[in-house]
Coordinates of C-alpha atoms in Angstrom, one line a residue:
M1 CA 369.3 -4.8 6.0
S2 CA 369.8 -1.9 3.6
R3 CA 368.6 1.6 4.6
Q4 CA 366.1 1.7 1.8
I5 CA 364.4 -1.6 2.9
K6 CA 364.4 -0.4 6.4
L7 CA 362.7 2.9 5.6
T8 CA 360.1 1.0 3.5
L9 CA 359.3 -1.4 6.4
I10 CA 359.1 1.6 8.8
F11 CA 356.5 3.4 6.6
L12 CA 354.6 0.2 5.9
S13 CA 354.4 -0.7 9.6
L14 CA 353.3 2.8 10.4
F15 CA 350.6 2.7 7.8
V16 CA 349.3 -0.7 9.0
M17 CA 349.2 0.6 12.6
L18 CA 347.3 3.7 11.7
W19 CA 345.0 1.7 9.4
S20 CA 344.2 -0.7 12.2
G21 CA 343.6 2.2 14.6
W22 CA 341.2 3.8 12.2
S23 CA 339.4 0.5 11.6
M24 CA 339.0 0.0 15.4
W25 CA 337.6 3.5 15.8
S26 CA 335.2 3.0 12.9
D27 CA 334.1 -0.3 14.3
Y28 CA 333.6 1.2 17.8
Q29 CA 331.4 4.0 16.3
N30 CA 329.3 1.4 14.5
E31 CA 329.2 -1.0 17.5
I32 CA 331.2 -3.7 15.8
L33 CA 333.6 -5.9 17.8
W34 CA 337.2 -5.7 17.0
G35 CA 338.2 -9.3 16.6
Y36 CA 341.8 -9.5 15.5
W37 CA 342.3 -5.8 14.8
P38 CA 344.3 -5.2 18.1
L39 CA 346.7 -8.0 17.1
I40 CA 347.4 -6.3 13.7
G41 CA 347.8 -2.9 15.3
F42 CA 350.1 -4.1 18.1
V43 CA 352.3 -6.1 15.8
A44 CA 352.6 -3.2 13.4
G45 CA 353.2 -0.7 16.2
W46 CA 355.9 -2.8 17.8
T47 CA 357.6 -3.5 14.4
F48 CA 357.6 0.3 13.9
V49 CA 359.2 0.9 17.3
R50 CA 361.9 -1.7 16.8
L51 CA 362.8 -0.5 13.4
M52 CA 363.0 3.1 14.6
L53 CA 365.3 2.0 17.4
S54 CA 367.5 0.2 15.0
I55 CA 367.6 2.8 12.2
R56 CA 371.3 3.6 12.9
W57 CA 372.5 0.0 13.0
K58 CA 374.9 -1.0 10.3
K59 CA 374.3 -4.2 8.2
E60 CA 377.0 -6.1 10.0
D61 CA 376.0 -4.9 13.5
E62 CA 375.6 -7.9 15.8
R63 CA 372.6 -6.4 17.4
W64 CA 370.6 -7.7 14.4
K65 CA 371.5 -11.2 15.5
W66 CA 370.4 -10.4 19.1
L67 CA 367.2 -9.0 17.8
G68 CA 366.6 -12.1 15.8
L69 CA 367.3 -14.4 18.8
S70 CA 365.0 -12.4 21.1
S71 CA 362.2 -12.3 18.5
L72 CA 362.5 -16.0 18.0
T73 CA 361.9 -16.6 21.7
G74 CA 358.8 -14.5 21.6
L75 CA 357.5 -16.3 18.5
I76 CA 358.2 -19.8 19.8
L77 CA 356.6 -19.2 23.2
S78 CA 353.6 -17.8 21.4
L79 CA 353.2 -20.8 19.1
G80 CA 353.6 -23.2 22.1
F81 CA 350.7 -21.6 24.0
P82 CA 347.1 -22.5 23.8
P83 CA 345.0 -22.9 21.8
L84 CA 347.6 -24.0 19.2
P85 CA 348.5 -27.8 19.5
L86 CA 352.3 -26.9 19.4
T87 CA 352.9 -27.2 23.2
F88 CA 356.2 -29.0 22.7
L89 CA 357.7 -25.7 21.5
M90 CA 357.6 -24.4 25.0
F91 CA 360.5 -26.7 25.8
V92 CA 362.8 -24.7 23.4
G93 CA 361.2 -21.3 23.7
F94 CA 363.8 -19.8 26.1
V95 CA 366.8 -21.3 24.3
P96 CA 367.4 -18.4 21.9
L97 CA 367.2 -15.9 24.7
L98 CA 369.5 -17.9 26.9
L99 CA 372.0 -18.0 24.0
L100 CA 371.8 -14.2 23.7
E101 CA 372.3 -13.8 27.5
N102 CA 375.4 -16.0 27.3
Q103 CA 376.9 -13.9 24.5
L104 CA 376.4 -10.8 26.6
Q105 CA 378.2 -12.2 29.7
G106 CA 381.2 -10.1 30.5
R107 CA 380.4 -7.3 28.1
E108 CA 380.1 -3.6 29.1
R109 CA 376.5 -2.5 29.6
S110 CA 375.3 -6.0 29.3
V111 CA 372.4 -5.5 31.7
K112 CA 371.0 -2.6 29.6
T113 CA 371.4 -4.5 26.4
L114 CA 369.8 -7.6 27.8
L115 CA 366.9 -5.6 29.1
A116 CA 366.3 -4.1 25.6
F117 CA 366.3 -7.5 23.8
S118 CA 364.6 -9.6 26.5
Y119 CA 361.9 -7.0 26.6
N120 CA 361.5 -7.4 22.8
A121 CA 361.0 -11.2 23.3
F122 CA 358.4 -10.8 26.0
V123 CA 356.5 -8.1 24.2
I124 CA 356.2 -10.4 21.2
W125 CA 355.0 -13.3 23.4
N126 CA 352.5 -11.1 25.2
I127 CA 351.1 -9.5 22.0
L128 CA 350.6 -12.7 20.1
T129 CA 349.0 -14.6 23.0
T130 CA 347.0 -11.9 24.9
F131 CA 346.3 -9.2 22.3
W132 CA 342.6 -9.9 22.9
V133 CA 342.6 -8.2 26.2
A134 CA 342.3 -4.9 24.3
N135 CA 338.9 -6.0 23.1
T136 CA 337.6 -5.5 26.6
A137 CA 339.3 -2.1 27.2
F138 CA 342.0 -0.8 24.8
I139 CA 344.0 1.0 27.5
A140 CA 343.9 -2.1 29.8
G141 CA 345.1 -4.2 26.9
I142 CA 348.1 -1.9 26.3
A143 CA 349.0 -1.9 30.0
A144 CA 348.6 -5.7 30.3
I145 CA 351.0 -6.3 27.4
W146 CA 353.7 -3.7 28.0
I147 CA 353.8 -3.7 31.8
N148 CA 353.7 -7.5 32.0
S149 CA 356.5 -7.7 29.5
F150 CA 358.7 -5.5 31.6
L151 CA 357.9 -7.5 34.7
M152 CA 359.0 -10.6 32.9
C153 CA 362.4 -9.0 32.3
I154 CA 363.1 -8.7 36.0
P155 CA 363.8 -12.4 36.9
F156 CA 365.8 -12.8 33.7
L157 CA 368.0 -9.8 34.5
L158 CA 368.5 -11.0 38.0
F159 CA 369.5 -14.4 36.6
H160 CA 372.0 -12.7 34.3
F161 CA 373.4 -10.7 37.2
G162 CA 373.6 -13.6 39.5
K163 CA 375.1 -16.0 37.0
K164 CA 378.2 -13.6 36.9
Y165 CA 378.9 -14.2 40.5
M166 CA 377.5 -17.8 41.0
P167 CA 377.9 -19.6 37.6
G168 CA 377.9 -23.0 39.3
I169 CA 374.2 -22.7 40.2
A170 CA 373.0 -20.9 37.1
F171 CA 370.1 -23.2 36.5
I172 CA 368.9 -23.0 40.1
L173 CA 369.0 -19.2 39.7
F174 CA 367.1 -19.3 36.4
A175 CA 364.3 -21.7 37.5
G176 CA 364.0 -20.3 41.1
L177 CA 363.8 -16.7 40.0
W178 CA 361.3 -17.3 37.2
I179 CA 359.0 -19.5 39.3
S180 CA 359.2 -17.0 42.1
F181 CA 358.1 -14.3 39.7
E182 CA 355.1 -16.4 38.5
Y183 CA 354.1 -17.1 42.1
I184 CA 354.3 -13.4 43.2
H185 CA 352.3 -12.5 40.1
L186 CA 349.5 -14.6 41.4
H187 CA 349.3 -12.8 44.7
W188 CA 349.5 -9.1 44.2
E189 CA 347.0 -6.6 42.9
L190 CA 348.6 -6.3 39.5
S191 CA 348.2 -10.0 39.0
W192 CA 348.2 -11.1 35.3
S193 CA 349.3 -14.7 35.5
W194 CA 347.8 -15.8 32.3
L195 CA 351.1 -16.7 30.7
N196 CA 352.5 -18.8 33.6
L197 CA 354.5 -21.5 31.8
G198 CA 352.5 -24.4 33.4
N199 CA 349.3 -23.1 31.9
A200 CA 350.6 -24.0 28.4
F201 CA 349.8 -27.7 29.0
A202 CA 346.1 -27.0 29.3
T203 CA 345.9 -28.0 25.6
F204 CA 347.0 -31.5 26.5
P205 CA 345.6 -32.6 29.9
T206 CA 346.8 -36.2 29.1
W207 CA 350.4 -34.9 29.6
I208 CA 350.0 -33.4 33.1
Q209 CA 347.9 -35.7 35.2
W210 CA 350.6 -35.3 37.9
Y211 CA 349.3 -31.8 38.4
E212 CA 347.2 -33.3 41.2
F213 CA 350.5 -33.4 43.1
L214 CA 352.6 -30.5 41.7
G215 CA 350.1 -28.1 40.2
V216 CA 350.9 -25.6 37.5
F217 CA 354.3 -24.8 38.9
G218 CA 355.3 -28.4 38.2
G219 CA 354.7 -27.7 34.6
S220 CA 356.7 -24.4 34.8
L221 CA 359.7 -26.3 36.3
W222 CA 359.4 -29.0 33.6
V223 CA 359.6 -26.3 30.9
L224 CA 362.6 -24.5 32.5
I225 CA 364.6 -27.7 33.1
I226 CA 364.4 -28.8 29.4
N227 CA 365.1 -25.3 28.0
F228 CA 368.2 -25.1 30.2
M229 CA 369.4 -28.6 29.3
I230 CA 369.1 -27.9 25.6
F231 CA 370.8 -24.5 26.0
K232 CA 373.8 -26.2 27.8
L233 CA 374.0 -28.9 25.2
I234 CA 374.2 -26.3 22.4
I235 CA 376.9 -24.4 24.3
R236 CA 379.0 -27.6 24.7
I237 CA 378.6 -28.5 21.1
Q238 CA 379.6 -25.0 20.0
S239 CA 382.7 -25.1 22.2
G240 CA 383.8 -28.4 20.7
D241 CA 383.4 -30.4 23.9
A242 CA 382.8 -34.2 23.5
V243 CA 379.1 -34.9 24.1
S244 CA 378.0 -38.5 24.8
F245 CA 374.9 -40.0 23.2
F246 CA 373.2 -40.1 26.6
E247 CA 373.8 -36.4 27.1
K248 CA 372.3 -35.7 23.7
V249 CA 369.1 -37.7 24.4
K250 CA 368.7 -36.7 28.0
P251 CA 366.4 -33.7 27.2
G252 CA 364.2 -36.0 25.2
L253 CA 364.0 -38.4 28.2
V254 CA 363.1 -35.6 30.6
F255 CA 360.4 -34.6 28.1
L256 CA 359.0 -38.2 27.6
I257 CA 359.1 -39.7 31.1
P258 CA 356.6 -37.2 32.7
I259 CA 354.3 -37.7 29.7
M260 CA 354.5 -41.5 30.0
I261 CA 353.8 -41.3 33.8
S262 CA 350.9 -39.0 33.0
L263 CA 349.4 -41.3 30.4
G264 CA 349.6 -44.2 32.8
M265 CA 347.7 -42.1 35.4
Y266 CA 345.2 -40.9 32.8
F267 CA 344.1 -44.3 31.5
S268 CA 344.2 -45.9 35.0
Y269 CA 342.3 -43.1 36.8
E270 CA 338.7 -44.0 37.8
E271 CA 336.5 -41.0 38.5
Q272 CA 335.0 -40.9 41.9
G273 CA 331.8 -39.5 43.4
R274 CA 328.0 -39.6 43.2
P275 CA 326.4 -38.6 39.8
T276 CA 324.6 -35.3 39.9
E277 CA 322.7 -34.0 36.9
V278 CA 323.3 -30.4 36.0
V279 CA 321.8 -28.1 33.3
V280 CA 324.2 -25.4 32.1
V281 CA 322.9 -22.3 30.3
Q282 CA 324.6 -20.1 27.8
P283 CA 322.3 -17.1 27.1
N284 CA 324.7 -15.4 24.7
F285 CA 324.1 -11.7 25.1
E286 CA 326.9 -9.7 23.6
P287 CA 328.4 -7.7 26.5
H288 CA 329.8 -4.6 24.9
Y289 CA 326.7 -3.2 23.2
K290 CA 323.7 -5.4 24.0
K291 CA 323.8 -7.2 27.4
F292 CA 323.9 -4.3 29.7
N293 CA 321.4 -2.3 27.6
L294 CA 318.7 -5.0 27.7
P295 CA 316.2 -5.5 30.5
D296 CA 317.4 -8.1 33.0
S297 CA 314.0 -9.7 32.9
L298 CA 314.5 -10.5 29.2
Q299 CA 317.8 -12.1 29.9
V300 CA 316.5 -14.2 32.8
R301 CA 313.5 -15.3 30.8
T302 CA 315.8 -16.3 27.9
A303 CA 317.9 -18.4 30.3
I304 CA 314.8 -20.1 31.8
K305 CA 313.5 -20.8 28.3
L306 CA 316.8 -22.5 27.3
A307 CA 317.1 -24.4 30.6
E308 CA 313.6 -25.7 31.3
P309 CA 313.2 -28.2 28.3
L310 CA 316.3 -30.0 29.6
I311 CA 315.3 -30.3 33.2
T312 CA 314.4 -33.9 34.3
E313 CA 313.5 -35.6 37.5
R314 CA 317.2 -36.3 38.0
T315 CA 318.3 -32.6 37.6
R316 CA 319.7 -31.1 40.7
Y317 CA 321.3 -27.9 39.5
V318 CA 320.7 -25.3 36.9
L319 CA 323.8 -23.1 36.3
L320 CA 323.6 -19.6 34.8
P321 CA 326.6 -17.4 33.9
E322 CA 328.4 -14.5 35.6
T323 CA 326.3 -11.3 36.0
A324 CA 323.1 -12.9 34.8
F325 CA 321.3 -9.9 36.3
G326 CA 321.6 -7.1 38.8
L327 CA 322.2 -4.7 40.7
V328 CA 320.3 -6.2 43.7
E329 CA 320.7 -5.3 47.3
I330 CA 322.0 -8.4 49.1
H331 CA 319.4 -8.2 51.8
K332 CA 316.5 -7.9 49.3
F333 CA 317.2 -10.7 46.9
N334 CA 313.8 -12.3 47.4
E335 CA 312.1 -9.0 46.5
D336 CA 313.8 -8.8 43.1
Y337 CA 311.6 -9.6 40.1
N338 CA 314.3 -11.7 38.4
V339 CA 314.9 -13.8 41.6
K340 CA 311.1 -14.3 41.7
M341 CA 311.1 -15.7 38.1
L342 CA 313.9 -18.1 39.1
R343 CA 312.0 -19.0 42.2
D344 CA 309.0 -19.9 40.0
L345 CA 311.3 -22.2 38.0
V346 CA 312.3 -23.9 41.3
R347 CA 308.7 -24.3 42.3
R348 CA 307.9 -26.0 39.0
H349 CA 310.9 -28.3 39.5
P350 CA 311.4 -28.7 43.3
N351 CA 314.4 -30.9 43.0
I352 CA 316.6 -28.2 41.4
K353 CA 318.9 -25.5 42.8
V354 CA 319.6 -22.5 40.6
V355 CA 323.1 -21.2 40.9
T356 CA 323.7 -17.9 39.1
G357 CA 326.0 -15.0 38.8
V358 CA 324.6 -11.6 40.0
D359 CA 325.7 -8.0 40.4
S360 CA 324.8 -6.9 43.9
Y361 CA 325.5 -4.3 46.5
K362 CA 325.2 -3.7 50.2
I363 CA 324.3 -0.5 52.0
L364 CA 326.6 -0.1 55.1
E365 CA 325.0 0.6 58.4
D366 CA 326.3 3.4 60.6
E367 CA 328.2 1.0 62.9
E368 CA 329.9 -0.8 60.0
P369 CA 333.4 0.5 59.2
S370 CA 334.3 1.7 55.7
T371 CA 336.9 -0.2 53.7
R372 CA 339.0 0.5 50.6
F373 CA 336.0 -0.8 48.6
T374 CA 333.4 1.5 50.1
R375 CA 331.7 4.0 47.8
F376 CA 330.1 7.2 48.9
L377 CA 326.9 8.7 47.4
P378 CA 325.7 12.1 48.6
R379 CA 322.0 12.2 49.1
R380 CA 319.5 15.1 48.7
Y381 CA 319.1 15.6 52.5
G382 CA 322.7 16.3 53.0
D383 CA 323.8 12.9 54.3
T384 CA 326.0 10.3 52.5
M385 CA 325.1 6.7 51.7
R386 CA 328.0 4.3 52.0
Y387 CA 327.8 1.1 50.0
E388 CA 329.8 -1.7 48.4
V389 CA 329.4 -3.4 45.1
Y390 CA 330.0 -7.1 44.4
N391 CA 330.3 -9.4 41.5
G392 CA 328.8 -12.4 43.1
A393 CA 326.9 -15.7 42.9
I394 CA 323.7 -16.9 44.6
Q395 CA 321.9 -20.2 45.1
L396 CA 318.1 -20.5 45.1
D397 CA 316.8 -23.6 46.8
S398 CA 313.2 -24.6 47.4
S399 CA 314.1 -25.9 50.8
A400 CA 315.3 -22.5 52.0
I401 CA 313.0 -19.9 50.5
G402 CA 313.9 -17.2 53.0
V403 CA 317.7 -17.6 52.8
V404 CA 319.8 -16.8 49.7
P405 CA 323.4 -18.0 50.0
H406 CA 325.7 -15.4 48.5
Y407 CA 329.4 -15.5 47.4
Q408 CA 331.5 -12.5 46.5
K409 CA 334.1 -12.7 43.7
S410 CA 337.5 -12.1 45.4
K411 CA 340.2 -12.5 42.7
L412 CA 339.6 -9.3 40.7
V413 CA 340.7 -8.2 37.3
P414 CA 343.2 -5.3 37.6
G415 CA 341.6 -2.2 36.1
P416 CA 338.0 -3.1 35.5
E417 CA 337.4 -4.6 38.9
I418 CA 340.2 -3.3 41.2
F419 CA 342.3 -0.2 41.1
P420 CA 345.8 -1.7 42.0
Y421 CA 347.6 0.1 44.8
R422 CA 345.2 3.1 44.8
K423 CA 347.0 4.9 47.6
L424 CA 350.3 4.8 45.5
F425 CA 348.6 5.9 42.3
F426 CA 346.0 8.2 43.7
F427 CA 346.6 10.7 41.0
L428 CA 344.9 8.4 38.5
D429 CA 341.6 8.6 40.3
P430 CA 340.1 11.2 37.8
I431 CA 341.2 9.1 34.8
I432 CA 339.5 6.0 36.2
K433 CA 336.3 8.0 36.9
K434 CA 336.4 9.5 33.4
L435 CA 336.6 6.1 31.8
G436 CA 333.5 5.0 33.7
G437 CA 335.1 3.0 36.4
S438 CA 335.2 3.3 40.2
P439 CA 338.5 3.7 42.0
S440 CA 336.9 1.8 44.9
G441 CA 336.6 -1.3 42.8
L442 CA 334.5 -4.4 43.8
A443 CA 334.4 -5.7 47.4
T444 CA 335.6 -9.1 48.2
Q445 CA 335.4 -11.7 50.9
E446 CA 338.2 -13.1 53.0
K447 CA 337.6 -16.9 52.7
R448 CA 336.3 -19.2 49.9
T449 CA 332.9 -20.5 50.7
P450 CA 331.0 -23.2 48.8
L451 CA 327.3 -23.0 48.2
V452 CA 325.7 -25.7 50.3
S453 CA 322.4 -27.5 49.7
T454 CA 320.9 -31.0 50.0
A455 CA 322.4 -31.8 46.7
G456 CA 325.9 -31.1 47.8
K457 CA 328.6 -28.4 48.1
V458 CA 329.8 -26.6 45.0
A459 CA 332.5 -24.0 44.5
P460 CA 331.1 -20.8 42.9
V461 CA 334.1 -19.7 40.8
I462 CA 333.6 -16.5 38.9
C463 CA 335.5 -15.8 35.7
Y464 CA 339.1 -14.8 36.5
E465 CA 339.2 -16.8 39.7
S466 CA 339.4 -20.0 37.6
V467 CA 343.0 -19.1 36.7
F468 CA 344.3 -19.4 40.3
G469 CA 345.2 -22.9 41.3
E470 CA 346.0 -22.7 45.0
Y471 CA 343.3 -20.1 45.5
H472 CA 340.8 -22.6 43.9
T473 CA 341.7 -25.2 46.5
G474 CA 340.3 -22.9 49.2
Y475 CA 336.8 -24.0 48.2
M476 CA 337.8 -27.7 48.6
K477 CA 339.3 -27.1 52.0
E478 CA 335.9 -25.8 53.0
G479 CA 334.2 -28.9 51.7
A480 CA 333.3 -28.2 48.0
E481 CA 332.6 -31.4 46.1
A482 CA 332.6 -29.9 42.6
T483 CA 333.2 -26.6 40.8
F484 CA 330.8 -24.4 39.0
I485 CA 332.5 -21.7 36.9
M486 CA 330.4 -18.7 35.9
T487 CA 332.0 -16.4 33.3
N488 CA 331.4 -14.0 30.5
D489 CA 334.0 -14.5 27.8
G490 CA 332.2 -12.5 25.1
W491 CA 334.2 -9.4 26.1
W492 CA 337.1 -10.7 23.9
D493 CA 335.2 -11.5 20.8
N494 CA 335.9 -14.8 18.9
T495 CA 339.7 -14.8 19.6
P496 CA 341.9 -17.2 21.5
G497 CA 341.1 -15.6 24.8
H498 CA 337.9 -17.5 25.5
T499 CA 339.4 -20.8 24.4
Q500 CA 342.5 -20.3 26.6
H501 CA 340.1 -19.5 29.5
L502 CA 338.2 -22.7 28.9
Y503 CA 341.3 -24.8 28.7
F504 CA 342.7 -23.5 32.0
A505 CA 339.6 -24.9 33.7
S506 CA 341.0 -28.4 32.9
L507 CA 344.0 -27.7 35.1
R508 CA 341.7 -27.0 38.0
A509 CA 339.9 -30.3 37.5
I510 CA 343.2 -32.3 37.5
E511 CA 344.7 -30.4 40.5
T512 CA 341.6 -31.1 42.7
R513 CA 340.1 -34.2 40.9
K514 CA 336.8 -32.4 41.0
S515 CA 334.3 -32.3 38.2
I516 CA 333.5 -28.9 36.7
A517 CA 330.3 -27.4 35.1
R518 CA 331.1 -24.2 33.2
S519 CA 328.5 -21.6 32.2
A520 CA 329.6 -18.7 29.9
N521 CA 327.2 -15.9 29.0
S522 CA 329.0 -15.9 25.7
G523 CA 332.1 -17.9 25.0
T524 CA 332.1 -21.7 25.5
S525 CA 330.1 -23.6 28.1
A526 CA 331.1 -27.2 28.9
F527 CA 331.5 -30.0 31.4
I528 CA 335.0 -31.0 32.5
N529 CA 335.6 -34.4 34.1
Q530 CA 338.2 -35.2 36.8
R531 CA 340.8 -36.1 34.2
G532 CA 340.5 -32.6 32.6
D533 CA 338.6 -33.8 29.5
I534 CA 336.3 -31.1 28.1
L535 CA 332.8 -32.5 27.3
Q536 CA 329.8 -31.1 25.4
A537 CA 331.5 -27.8 24.6
T538 CA 329.1 -25.3 23.1
K539 CA 329.8 -23.2 20.1
Y540 CA 330.9 -19.6 20.4
D541 CA 328.3 -16.9 20.0
E542 CA 325.3 -19.2 20.0
P543 CA 322.6 -19.5 22.7
A544 CA 322.6 -23.0 24.1
A545 CA 321.9 -25.2 27.1
I546 CA 323.5 -28.6 27.9
R547 CA 322.7 -31.3 30.3
G548 CA 325.2 -33.8 31.9
D549 CA 326.2 -35.6 35.0
I550 CA 329.1 -34.4 37.1
L551 CA 330.6 -36.5 40.0
M552 CA 330.6 -34.9 43.4
N553 CA 333.3 -36.1 45.8
D554 CA 335.2 -35.1 48.9
V555 CA 338.6 -36.4 47.7
S556 CA 341.6 -34.4 48.9
T557 CA 344.5 -34.5 46.5
F558 CA 348.1 -33.7 47.5
Y559 CA 347.8 -30.4 45.7
I560 CA 344.7 -29.4 47.7
T561 CA 346.6 -30.2 50.9
R562 CA 350.0 -28.7 50.1
G563 CA 349.2 -26.1 47.4
D564 CA 352.0 -24.5 45.3
L565 CA 354.8 -26.2 47.2
I566 CA 357.3 -25.9 44.3
A567 CA 356.7 -22.2 44.1
K568 CA 357.1 -21.6 47.8
L569 CA 360.4 -23.5 47.8
A570 CA 361.5 -21.5 44.7
C571 CA 360.8 -18.2 46.6
F572 CA 362.7 -19.4 49.7
V573 CA 365.7 -20.5 47.6
S574 CA 365.6 -17.3 45.5
I575 CA 365.7 -15.1 48.7
L576 CA 368.8 -17.0 49.9
F577 CA 370.5 -16.7 46.6
L578 CA 369.7 -13.0 46.3
L579 CA 371.1 -12.3 49.8
N580 CA 374.2 -14.3 48.9
L581 CA 374.4 -12.4 45.6
I582 CA 374.3 -9.0 47.4
V583 CA 377.0 -10.1 49.8
K584 CA 379.3 -11.3 46.9
Y585 CA 378.7 -8.2 45.0
L586 CA 379.5 -5.9 47.9
M587 CA 382.6 -7.9 48.7
R588 CA 383.8 -7.9 45.1
K589 CA 383.2 -4.2 44.9
K590 CA 385.1 -3.6 48.1

């Protein structure tokens, strides 16, 4: 690339980045959603950064080739991720980056060089698939993309370092370290596991019916195996080694055999359980500028108006979305006007149970200890009120007027709902408060608890919780017979975010063989059967209500019983290899 072309691209990318930034600011001032503007701005911004870093590279510099290989990995992985129907690309996405890593083996400063180019690959992947996070909060979107990209580099760099000392087990290192990273990413406070490789197959549930045994990490392992097989095949061909026909077609067989097994399971599977009619409501209040500025009573009346025409004698549940109303003190639910309106709906239709998301809080008594989630409010008489805030769900049932079962969301979104590792990053408290958040975050509950009634036991899954497979099985271990997902996907505007979130629910249905009813305030509401098929999906940005039968059962799959067995094994193996690696490194250095 000539210097003149390079400078032209630098100024062009800078112009597009500034233009997108100005457009987003203008839209914000006029209360207009951003849509795809963050994607344009992030792509232009990262292009500008990469070109500036390469401004001194000569035309013949091999770093251009490495930049191309790493960028190709980011692009392929992005194209292979939902909602695009190009999932097969995931099986070759890592190949360019593995070829780059192989070229760097034995060179000086290889770790630093690999960090730079693998980071480029993962930034591109994160930008193109999760840019929409910035529509919720711009700073959170930047953090999610650039921090997550760096975290993805860690297992890849460990693989590069370990391969030098243990080349005979390179694939085990590669797969074990990557899956361990994905598993850890599910269980710490900075969790952002959206891009776990096994999630990519949510587009085609017919491919992965065996998730009822292996879960999402079975899909991750499948992707990594084929990527490494193709990489090794290319290396052998490039080196001039003789390659048999079977070795050439082996990656294809490893690709096809699980799909054939899954198709057999899909077409032979018979759904189990008793039919239960559910009405799902999608009120469709835009969350950025409208929902939280409108009276809760208006929103609840709208939901009732949408639901009631669909209620029949067979209807057993009416499902409303996340944060349908609130704040309500948890001991005074029955005194709340919105709860009274929903109680009236139950009185008119005594067979139904209303399950709804709700913002709530609890005032702590003097004898109750404070927790990391406790908030403190000075009062006029000199004392301080201690309280906790919840993003929860309740169930209203005519057979238990005085009791309101309550569930508290416990997998929280880093940033908006939880301040990760607050003690470590205490100096950020003023910034969090300035942005309108609370460093205390939302309070959680220790165990998953289903909502129980005469109609059955349902898992009240709230928004982000539907991304966590093993976590989701906790409801089933407590007796849940079906899943109700309550969410609000309108934060992301009409971008791939709400579609990805919907598709991920199919994975939970297959893992547990439990039917799902999904209510989105704005986004897509739907029913999902036990094979992962999405039924009666509503349109984005339209108020709607749908009625359908789900099947309630107490079936326990292998995945419910054993959880993420592959990931736990990968963590154990990775620890052994890392200890061995440290010993080998110290011995070699000595």
